Short mmCIF file of C-alpha atoms in Angstrom, two decimals:
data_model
loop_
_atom_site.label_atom_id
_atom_site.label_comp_id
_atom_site.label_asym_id
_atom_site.label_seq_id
_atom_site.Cartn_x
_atom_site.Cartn_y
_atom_site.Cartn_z
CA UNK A 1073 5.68 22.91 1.67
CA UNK A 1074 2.37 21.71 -0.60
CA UNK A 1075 -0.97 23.54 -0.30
CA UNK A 1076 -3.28 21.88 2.07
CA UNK A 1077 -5.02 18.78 0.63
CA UNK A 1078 -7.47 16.35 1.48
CA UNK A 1079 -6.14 13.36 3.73
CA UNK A 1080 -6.34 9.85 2.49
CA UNK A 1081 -6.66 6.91 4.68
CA UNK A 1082 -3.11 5.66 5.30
CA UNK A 1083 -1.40 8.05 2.77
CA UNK A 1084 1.99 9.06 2.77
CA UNK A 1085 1.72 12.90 3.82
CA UNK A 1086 4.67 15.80 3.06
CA UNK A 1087 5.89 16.52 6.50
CA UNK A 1088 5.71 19.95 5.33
CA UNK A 1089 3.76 23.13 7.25
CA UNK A 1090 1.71 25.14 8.49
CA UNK A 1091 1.28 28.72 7.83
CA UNK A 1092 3.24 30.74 10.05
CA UNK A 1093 1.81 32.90 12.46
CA UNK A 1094 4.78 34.77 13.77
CA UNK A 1095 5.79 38.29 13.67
CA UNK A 1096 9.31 39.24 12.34
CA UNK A 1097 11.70 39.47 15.43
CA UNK A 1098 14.42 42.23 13.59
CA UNK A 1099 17.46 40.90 15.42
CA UNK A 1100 19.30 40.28 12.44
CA UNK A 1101 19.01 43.98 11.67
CA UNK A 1102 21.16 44.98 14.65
CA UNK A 1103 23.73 47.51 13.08
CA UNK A 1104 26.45 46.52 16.15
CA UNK A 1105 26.35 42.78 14.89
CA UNK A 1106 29.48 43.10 12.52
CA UNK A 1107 30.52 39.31 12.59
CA UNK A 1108 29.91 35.85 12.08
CA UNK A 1109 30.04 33.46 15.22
CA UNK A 1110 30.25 29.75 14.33
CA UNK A 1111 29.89 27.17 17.12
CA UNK A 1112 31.46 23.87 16.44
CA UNK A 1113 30.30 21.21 18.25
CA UNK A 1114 32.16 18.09 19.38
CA UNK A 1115 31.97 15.19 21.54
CA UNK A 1116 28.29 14.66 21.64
CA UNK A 1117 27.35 11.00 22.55
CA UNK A 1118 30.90 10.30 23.72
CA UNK A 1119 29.89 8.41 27.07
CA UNK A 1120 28.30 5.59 24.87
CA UNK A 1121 24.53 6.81 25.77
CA UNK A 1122 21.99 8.39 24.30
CA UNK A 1123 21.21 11.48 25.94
CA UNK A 1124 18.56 13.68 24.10
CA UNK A 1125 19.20 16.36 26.77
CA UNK A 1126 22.24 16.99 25.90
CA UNK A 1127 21.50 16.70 21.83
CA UNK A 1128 18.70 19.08 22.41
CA UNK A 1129 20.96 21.81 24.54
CA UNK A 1130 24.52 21.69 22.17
CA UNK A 1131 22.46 20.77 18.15
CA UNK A 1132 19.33 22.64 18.77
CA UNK A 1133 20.75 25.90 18.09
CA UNK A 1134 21.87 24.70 14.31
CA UNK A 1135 17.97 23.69 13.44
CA UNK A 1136 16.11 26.37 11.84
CA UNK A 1137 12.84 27.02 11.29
CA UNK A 1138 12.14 27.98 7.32
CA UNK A 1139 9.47 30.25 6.19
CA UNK A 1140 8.30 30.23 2.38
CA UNK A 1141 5.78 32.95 0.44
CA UNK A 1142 5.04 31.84 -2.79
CA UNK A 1143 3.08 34.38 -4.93
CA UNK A 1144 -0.14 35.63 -4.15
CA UNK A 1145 1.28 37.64 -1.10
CA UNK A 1146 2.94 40.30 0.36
CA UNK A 1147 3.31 39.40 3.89
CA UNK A 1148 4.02 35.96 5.93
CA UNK A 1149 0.76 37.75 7.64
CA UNK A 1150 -1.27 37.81 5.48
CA UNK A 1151 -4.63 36.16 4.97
CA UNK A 1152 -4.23 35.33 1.36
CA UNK A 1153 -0.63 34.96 1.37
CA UNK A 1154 0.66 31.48 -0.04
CA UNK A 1155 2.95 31.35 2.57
CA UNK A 1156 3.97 27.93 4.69
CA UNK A 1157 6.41 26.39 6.89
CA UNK A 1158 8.98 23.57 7.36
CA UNK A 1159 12.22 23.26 9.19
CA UNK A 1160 15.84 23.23 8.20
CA UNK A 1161 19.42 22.57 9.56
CA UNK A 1162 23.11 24.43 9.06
CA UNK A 1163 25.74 23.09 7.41
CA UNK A 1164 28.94 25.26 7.77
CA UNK A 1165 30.04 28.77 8.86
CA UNK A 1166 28.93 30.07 5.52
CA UNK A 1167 25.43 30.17 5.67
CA UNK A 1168 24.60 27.26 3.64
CA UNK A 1169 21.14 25.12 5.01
CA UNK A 1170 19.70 22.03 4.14
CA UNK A 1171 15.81 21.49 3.95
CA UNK A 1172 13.19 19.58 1.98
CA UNK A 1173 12.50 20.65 -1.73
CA UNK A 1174 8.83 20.61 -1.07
CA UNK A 1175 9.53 23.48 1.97
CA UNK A 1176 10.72 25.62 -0.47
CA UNK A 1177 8.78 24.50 -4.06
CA UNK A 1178 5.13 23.71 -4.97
CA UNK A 1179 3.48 21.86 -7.65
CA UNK A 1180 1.58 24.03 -10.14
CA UNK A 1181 0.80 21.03 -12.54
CA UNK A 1182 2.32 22.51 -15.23
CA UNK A 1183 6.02 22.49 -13.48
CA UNK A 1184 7.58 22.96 -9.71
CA UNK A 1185 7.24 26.68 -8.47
CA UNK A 1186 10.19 28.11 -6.21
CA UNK A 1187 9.39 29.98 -3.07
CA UNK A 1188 9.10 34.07 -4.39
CA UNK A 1189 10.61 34.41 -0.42
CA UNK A 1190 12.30 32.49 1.99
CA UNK A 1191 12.99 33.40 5.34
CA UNK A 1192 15.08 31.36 8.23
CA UNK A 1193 14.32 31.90 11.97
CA UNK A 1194 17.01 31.06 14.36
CA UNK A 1195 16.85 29.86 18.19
CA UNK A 1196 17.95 33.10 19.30
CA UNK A 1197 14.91 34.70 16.89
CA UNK A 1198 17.25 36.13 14.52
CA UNK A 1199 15.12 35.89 11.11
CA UNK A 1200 17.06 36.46 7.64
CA UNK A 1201 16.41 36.24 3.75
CA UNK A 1202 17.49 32.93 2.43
CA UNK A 1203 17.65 31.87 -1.88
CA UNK A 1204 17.60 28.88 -2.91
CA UNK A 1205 20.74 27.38 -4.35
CA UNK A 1206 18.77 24.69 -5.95
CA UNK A 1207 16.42 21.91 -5.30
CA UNK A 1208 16.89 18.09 -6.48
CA UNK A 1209 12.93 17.36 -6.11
CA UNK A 1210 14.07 13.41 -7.10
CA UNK A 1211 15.48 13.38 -3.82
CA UNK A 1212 13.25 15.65 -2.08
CA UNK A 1213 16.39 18.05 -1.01
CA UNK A 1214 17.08 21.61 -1.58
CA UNK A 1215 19.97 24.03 -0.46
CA UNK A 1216 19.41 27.93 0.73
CA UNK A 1217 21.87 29.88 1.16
CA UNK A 1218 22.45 33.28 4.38
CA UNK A 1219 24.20 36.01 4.77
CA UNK A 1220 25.82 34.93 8.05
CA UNK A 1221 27.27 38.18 8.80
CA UNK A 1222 26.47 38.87 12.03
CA UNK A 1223 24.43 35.57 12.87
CA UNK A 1224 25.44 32.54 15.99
CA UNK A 1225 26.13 29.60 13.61
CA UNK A 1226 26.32 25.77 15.26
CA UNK A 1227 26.91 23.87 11.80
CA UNK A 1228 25.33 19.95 12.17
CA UNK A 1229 27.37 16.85 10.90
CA UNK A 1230 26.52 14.51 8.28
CA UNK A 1231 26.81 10.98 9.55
CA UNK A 1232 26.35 8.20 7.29
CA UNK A 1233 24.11 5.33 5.98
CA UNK A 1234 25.74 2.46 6.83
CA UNK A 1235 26.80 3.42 10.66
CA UNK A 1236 22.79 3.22 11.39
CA UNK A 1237 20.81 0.02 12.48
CA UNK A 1238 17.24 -0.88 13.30
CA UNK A 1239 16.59 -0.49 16.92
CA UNK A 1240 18.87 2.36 17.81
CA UNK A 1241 17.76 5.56 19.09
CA UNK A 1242 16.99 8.55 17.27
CA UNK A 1243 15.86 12.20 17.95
CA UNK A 1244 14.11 14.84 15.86
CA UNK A 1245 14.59 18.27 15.65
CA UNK A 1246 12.12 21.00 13.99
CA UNK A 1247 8.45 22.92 14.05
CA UNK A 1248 6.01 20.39 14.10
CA UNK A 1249 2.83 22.65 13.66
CA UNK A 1250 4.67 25.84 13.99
CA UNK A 1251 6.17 25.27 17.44
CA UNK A 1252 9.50 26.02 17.43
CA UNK A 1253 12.57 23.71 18.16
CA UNK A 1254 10.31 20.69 19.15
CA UNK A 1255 12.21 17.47 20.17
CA UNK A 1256 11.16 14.12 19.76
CA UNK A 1257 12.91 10.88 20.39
CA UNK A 1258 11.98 7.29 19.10
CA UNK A 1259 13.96 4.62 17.40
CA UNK A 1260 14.42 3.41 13.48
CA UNK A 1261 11.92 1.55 12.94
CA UNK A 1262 13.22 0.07 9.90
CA UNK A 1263 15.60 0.94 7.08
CA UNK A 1264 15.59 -0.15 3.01
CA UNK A 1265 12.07 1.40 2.89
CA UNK A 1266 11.01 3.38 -0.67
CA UNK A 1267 9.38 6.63 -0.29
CA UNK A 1268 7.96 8.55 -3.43
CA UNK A 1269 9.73 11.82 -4.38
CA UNK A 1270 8.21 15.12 -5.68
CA UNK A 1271 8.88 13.13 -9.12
CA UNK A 1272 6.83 10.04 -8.58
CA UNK A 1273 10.26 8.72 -8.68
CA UNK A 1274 10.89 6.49 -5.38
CA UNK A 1275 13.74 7.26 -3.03
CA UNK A 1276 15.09 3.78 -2.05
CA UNK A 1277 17.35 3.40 1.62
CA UNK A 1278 15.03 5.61 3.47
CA UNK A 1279 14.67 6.00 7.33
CA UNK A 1280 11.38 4.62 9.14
CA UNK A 1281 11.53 6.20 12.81
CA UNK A 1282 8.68 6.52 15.78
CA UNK A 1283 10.12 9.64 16.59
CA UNK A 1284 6.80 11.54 16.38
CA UNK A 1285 7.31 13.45 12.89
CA UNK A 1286 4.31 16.06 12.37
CA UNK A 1287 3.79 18.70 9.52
CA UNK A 1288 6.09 21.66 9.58
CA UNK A 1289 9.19 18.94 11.11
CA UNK A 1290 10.02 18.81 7.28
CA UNK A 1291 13.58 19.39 6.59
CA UNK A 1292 14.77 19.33 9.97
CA UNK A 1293 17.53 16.56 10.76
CA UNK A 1294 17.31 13.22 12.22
CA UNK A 1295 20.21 12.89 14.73
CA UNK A 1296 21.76 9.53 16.27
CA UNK A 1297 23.00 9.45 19.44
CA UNK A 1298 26.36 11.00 18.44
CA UNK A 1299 24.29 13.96 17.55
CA UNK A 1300 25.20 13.15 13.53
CA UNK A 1301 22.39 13.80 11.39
CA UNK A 1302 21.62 10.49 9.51
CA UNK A 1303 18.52 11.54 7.20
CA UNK A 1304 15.76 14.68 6.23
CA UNK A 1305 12.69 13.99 8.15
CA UNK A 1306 10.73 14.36 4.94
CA UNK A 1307 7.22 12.11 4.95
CA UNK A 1308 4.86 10.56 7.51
CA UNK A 1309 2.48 7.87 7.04
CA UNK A 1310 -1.12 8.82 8.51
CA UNK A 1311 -4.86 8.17 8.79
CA UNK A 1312 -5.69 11.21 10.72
CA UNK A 1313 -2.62 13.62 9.23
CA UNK A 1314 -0.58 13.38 11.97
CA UNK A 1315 2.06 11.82 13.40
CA UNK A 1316 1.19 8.06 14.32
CA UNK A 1317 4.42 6.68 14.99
CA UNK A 1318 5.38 6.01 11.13
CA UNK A 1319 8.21 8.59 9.87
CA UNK A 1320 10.37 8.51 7.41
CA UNK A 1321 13.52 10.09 6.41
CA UNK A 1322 15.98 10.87 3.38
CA UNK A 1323 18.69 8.95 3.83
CA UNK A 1324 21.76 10.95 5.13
CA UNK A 1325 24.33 9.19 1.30
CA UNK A 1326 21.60 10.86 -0.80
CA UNK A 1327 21.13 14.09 1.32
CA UNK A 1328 24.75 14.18 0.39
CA UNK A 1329 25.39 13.63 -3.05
CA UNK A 1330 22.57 15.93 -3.40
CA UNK A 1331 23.53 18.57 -1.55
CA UNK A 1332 27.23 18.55 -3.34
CA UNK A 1333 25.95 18.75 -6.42
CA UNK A 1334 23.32 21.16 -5.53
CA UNK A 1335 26.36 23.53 -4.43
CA UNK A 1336 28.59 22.81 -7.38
CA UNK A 1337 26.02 22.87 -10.36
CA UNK A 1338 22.48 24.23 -8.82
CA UNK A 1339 20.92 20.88 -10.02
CA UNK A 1340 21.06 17.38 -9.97
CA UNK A 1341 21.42 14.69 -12.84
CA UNK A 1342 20.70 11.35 -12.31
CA UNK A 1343 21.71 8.55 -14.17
CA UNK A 1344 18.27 6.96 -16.68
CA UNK A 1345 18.79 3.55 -18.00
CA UNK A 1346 15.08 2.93 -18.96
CA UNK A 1347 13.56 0.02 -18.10
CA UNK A 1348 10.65 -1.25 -15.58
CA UNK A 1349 11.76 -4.39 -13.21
CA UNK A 1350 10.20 -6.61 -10.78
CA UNK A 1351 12.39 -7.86 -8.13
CA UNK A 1352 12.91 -11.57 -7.88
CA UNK A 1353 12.21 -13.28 -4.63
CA UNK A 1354 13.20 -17.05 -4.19
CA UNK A 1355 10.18 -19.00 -5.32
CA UNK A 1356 9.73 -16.99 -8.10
CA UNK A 1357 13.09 -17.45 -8.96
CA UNK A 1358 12.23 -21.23 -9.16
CA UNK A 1359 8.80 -21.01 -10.90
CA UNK A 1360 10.62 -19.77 -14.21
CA UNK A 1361 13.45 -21.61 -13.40
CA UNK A 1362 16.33 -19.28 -12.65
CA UNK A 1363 19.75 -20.40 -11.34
CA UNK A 1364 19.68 -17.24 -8.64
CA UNK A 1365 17.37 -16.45 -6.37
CA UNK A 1366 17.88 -12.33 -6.70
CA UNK A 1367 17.60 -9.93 -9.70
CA UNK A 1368 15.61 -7.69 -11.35
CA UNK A 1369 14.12 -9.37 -14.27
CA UNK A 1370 13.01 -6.57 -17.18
CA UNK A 1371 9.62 -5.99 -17.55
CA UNK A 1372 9.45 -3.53 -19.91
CA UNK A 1373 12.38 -1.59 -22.06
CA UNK A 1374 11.60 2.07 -23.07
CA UNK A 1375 11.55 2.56 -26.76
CA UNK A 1376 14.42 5.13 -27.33
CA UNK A 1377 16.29 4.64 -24.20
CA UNK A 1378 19.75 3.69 -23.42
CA UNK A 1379 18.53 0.05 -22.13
CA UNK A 1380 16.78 -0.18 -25.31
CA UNK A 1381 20.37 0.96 -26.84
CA UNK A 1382 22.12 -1.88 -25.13
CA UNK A 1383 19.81 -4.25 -26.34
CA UNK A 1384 18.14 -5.68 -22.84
CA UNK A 1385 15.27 -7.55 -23.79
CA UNK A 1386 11.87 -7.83 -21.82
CA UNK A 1387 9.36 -11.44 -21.47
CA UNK A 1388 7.07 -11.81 -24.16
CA UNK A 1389 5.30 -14.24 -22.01
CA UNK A 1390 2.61 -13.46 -18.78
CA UNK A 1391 2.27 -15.73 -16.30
CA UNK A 1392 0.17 -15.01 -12.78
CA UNK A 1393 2.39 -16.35 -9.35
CA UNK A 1394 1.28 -15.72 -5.70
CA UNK A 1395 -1.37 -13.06 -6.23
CA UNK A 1396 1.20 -10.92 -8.97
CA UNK A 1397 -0.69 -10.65 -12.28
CA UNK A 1398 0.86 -9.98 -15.68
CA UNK A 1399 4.60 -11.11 -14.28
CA UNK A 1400 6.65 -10.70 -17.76
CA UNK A 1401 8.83 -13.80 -18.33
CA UNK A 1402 11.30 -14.92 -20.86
CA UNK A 1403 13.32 -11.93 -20.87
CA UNK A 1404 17.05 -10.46 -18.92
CA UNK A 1405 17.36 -10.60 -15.27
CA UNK A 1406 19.72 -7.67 -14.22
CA UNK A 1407 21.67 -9.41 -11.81
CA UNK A 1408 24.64 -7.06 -10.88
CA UNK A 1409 25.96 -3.22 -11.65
CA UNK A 1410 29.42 -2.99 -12.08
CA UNK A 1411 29.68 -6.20 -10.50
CA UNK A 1412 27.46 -5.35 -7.32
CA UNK A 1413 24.91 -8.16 -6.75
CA UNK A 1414 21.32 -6.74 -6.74
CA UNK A 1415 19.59 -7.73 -3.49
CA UNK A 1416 15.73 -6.98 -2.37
CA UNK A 1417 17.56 -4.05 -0.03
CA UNK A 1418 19.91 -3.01 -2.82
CA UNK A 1419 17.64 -3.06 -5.83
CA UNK A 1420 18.43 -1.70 -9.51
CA UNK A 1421 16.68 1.74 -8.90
CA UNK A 1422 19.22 2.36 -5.69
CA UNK A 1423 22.36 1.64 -7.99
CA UNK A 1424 21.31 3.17 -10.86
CA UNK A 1425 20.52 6.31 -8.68
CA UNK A 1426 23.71 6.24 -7.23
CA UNK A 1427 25.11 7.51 -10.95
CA UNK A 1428 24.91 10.56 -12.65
CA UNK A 1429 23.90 10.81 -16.42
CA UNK A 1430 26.61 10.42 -18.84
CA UNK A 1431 28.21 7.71 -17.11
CA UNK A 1432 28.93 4.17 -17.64
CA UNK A 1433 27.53 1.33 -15.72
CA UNK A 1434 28.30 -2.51 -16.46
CA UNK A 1435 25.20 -4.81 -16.18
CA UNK A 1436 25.20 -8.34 -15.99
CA UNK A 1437 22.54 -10.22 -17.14
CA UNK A 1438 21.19 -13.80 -17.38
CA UNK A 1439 19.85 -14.27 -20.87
CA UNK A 1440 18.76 -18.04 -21.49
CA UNK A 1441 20.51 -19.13 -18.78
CA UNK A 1442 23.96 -17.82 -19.67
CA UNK A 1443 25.69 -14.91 -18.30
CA UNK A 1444 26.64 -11.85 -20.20
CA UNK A 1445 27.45 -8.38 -19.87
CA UNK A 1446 25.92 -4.90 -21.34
CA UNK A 1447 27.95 -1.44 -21.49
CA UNK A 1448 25.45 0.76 -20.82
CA UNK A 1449 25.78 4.74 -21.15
CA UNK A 1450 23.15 6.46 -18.75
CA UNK A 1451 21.26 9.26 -20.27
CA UNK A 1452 19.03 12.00 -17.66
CA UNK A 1453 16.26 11.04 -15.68
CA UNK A 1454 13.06 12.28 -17.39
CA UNK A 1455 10.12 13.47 -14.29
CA UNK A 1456 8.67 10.41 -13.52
CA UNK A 1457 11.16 7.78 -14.32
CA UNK A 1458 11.67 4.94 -12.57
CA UNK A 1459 15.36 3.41 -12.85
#
């Protein structure tokens, strides 16, 4: 969860919260609460309809709401407290949840602060100290960690990327505003869309939805109608700094790698190959006289980089096309990774993200008209990067 900031017209707004006005409930203190209960739940969805009824009664109780104090503070009650609030979903019996990064983190300007406290709230008002396992802020993820001795657990299932479609249905679980367990149904909207992270680096693949997404539904999951949660609600896009009916979601692939690597290593390294692209569309593609009608053709290679390393080359010539100034020609178009075509839905940023650093990718290139192809060794995303 940011600060509170100044609305833009149609600016894409943290989904994050509001401060929380609730007093602490002491359930989870119970000394006769000796064990962990974990409710696994099955066959959600199986008649072929969606029923949001029934995803509300059997998921709801695995959506949590999450409650952050950053310093400045002593009490979630408190006046001058730095304290704010998103929403959050289990994962297993353990106690491990999944939120957004910016729930549990705030900017400073001179780095990303972590949450001094973090406190879940469950259905049944249970309310327990959480720590962070680790937040990946290029993917706008981060991983807490319960004691769940004692607690009701209903873990949530990851689904995955390429079971969803636009048009199907969708619901939302979380605290929109500070009321708890809201639900709210829509459809996706559209999919391939590029958010910006809590880098300035852009999360490709992610989830438009109408589900109404509001401030504080941050973290929580986006379910299909199997009751498989297929992205973070994360962002919103608003004029007034609410929900209008233009959501969007981490995609439920990255939420994963993210979170594995977040539970293995406390961090998350992705692969850096240092360059800046434009993608080509068709009549481009003709203009300059290219033989494909795809591709990311290098605008710019970063001095010291490993693209640099490889030797991909950028246009020394500018030429202006349909309303896009200073269009660098002459130089490599990036047409596949590892022998994956680049589309405009599966650009070079998604499959270079899709790599940690250290690894090696194969690009192929058109240079002059010929085909080739570079080894390239990926270093670590610097903040800010863009492939």
């Amino acid at each position: 969860m940011r600060r509170a900031a100044a609305v833009a017209a149609a600016a894409l707004l943290l989904a994050g919260g509001c401060d929380s006005n609730d007093g602490d409930s002491g359930a989870a203190g119970r000394s006769e609460v000796t064990t962990t209960r974990v409710q696994v739940v099955e066959g959600v969805g199986r008649e072929g309809g969606f029923d949001p009824a029934q995803i509300y009664d059997r998921l709801s109780p695995g959506v949590v709401t999450v409650l952050s104090l950053f310093r400045g503070g002593s009490s979630l009650l408190e006046d001058g407290g730095e304290g704010g609030q998103g929403s959050g979903f289990v994962l297993d019996g353990n106690g491990y949840i999944a939120t957004n990064a910016h729930v549990v983190t705030t900017d400073e300007g001179d780095g990303t602060e972590k949450a001094d406290q973090v406190y879940v709230e469950f259905i049944d008002g249970n309310r327990v100290t959480a720590d962070i396992v680790g937040h990946d802020p290029n993917a706008d993820v981060a991983l807490l960690k319960i004691d769940p001795e004692g607690l009701s657990l209903t873990p949530l299932h990851l689904g995955e990327s390429h079971t969803i479609s636009v048009g199907q249905p969708v619901a939302a679980i979380g605290s929109p505003f500070g009321e708890r367990q809201s639900l709210s149904i829509g459809v996706i909207s559209a999919l391939d869309r590029t958010i910006r992270s809590l880098t300035q680096f852009e999360i490709g693949d992610a989830i438009q939805t109408d589900a109404a997404i509001n401030p504080g539904n941050s973290g929580g999951p986006l379910l299909d109608a199997a009751g498989r949660v297929i992205g973070i609600n994360a962002q919103i896009k608003s004029q007034s700094g609410g929900g209008e009916g233009v959501g969007f979601a981490v995609p439920v692939d990255a939420v994963r790698r993210s979170l594995r690597e977040l539970r293995e290593n406390g961090r998350v390294d992705y692969g850096y190959l240092g360059v800046e692209t434009l993608t080509v569309w068709p009549q481009l593609a003709e203009r300059i006289d290219l033989n494909v009608n795809t591709g990311a053709l290098v605008q710019q290679v970063v001095d010291g980089s490993p693209a640099e390393d490889a030797g991909l080359e950028a246009g020394d010539e500018e030429i202006s096309f349909q309303g896009q100034d200073s269009i660098a020609v002459g130089g490599d178009l990036i047409v596949a990774v590892d022998g994956k075509r680049l589309t405009r839905e599966h650009d070079l940023a998604d499959e270079i993200s899709a790599h940690s650093a250290g690894e090696q990718v194969e690009l192929t290139i058109l240079r002059d008209g010929q085909r080739r192809t570079l080894e390239v060794e990926l270093g670590r995303r610097p903040a800010g990067s863009q492939s």
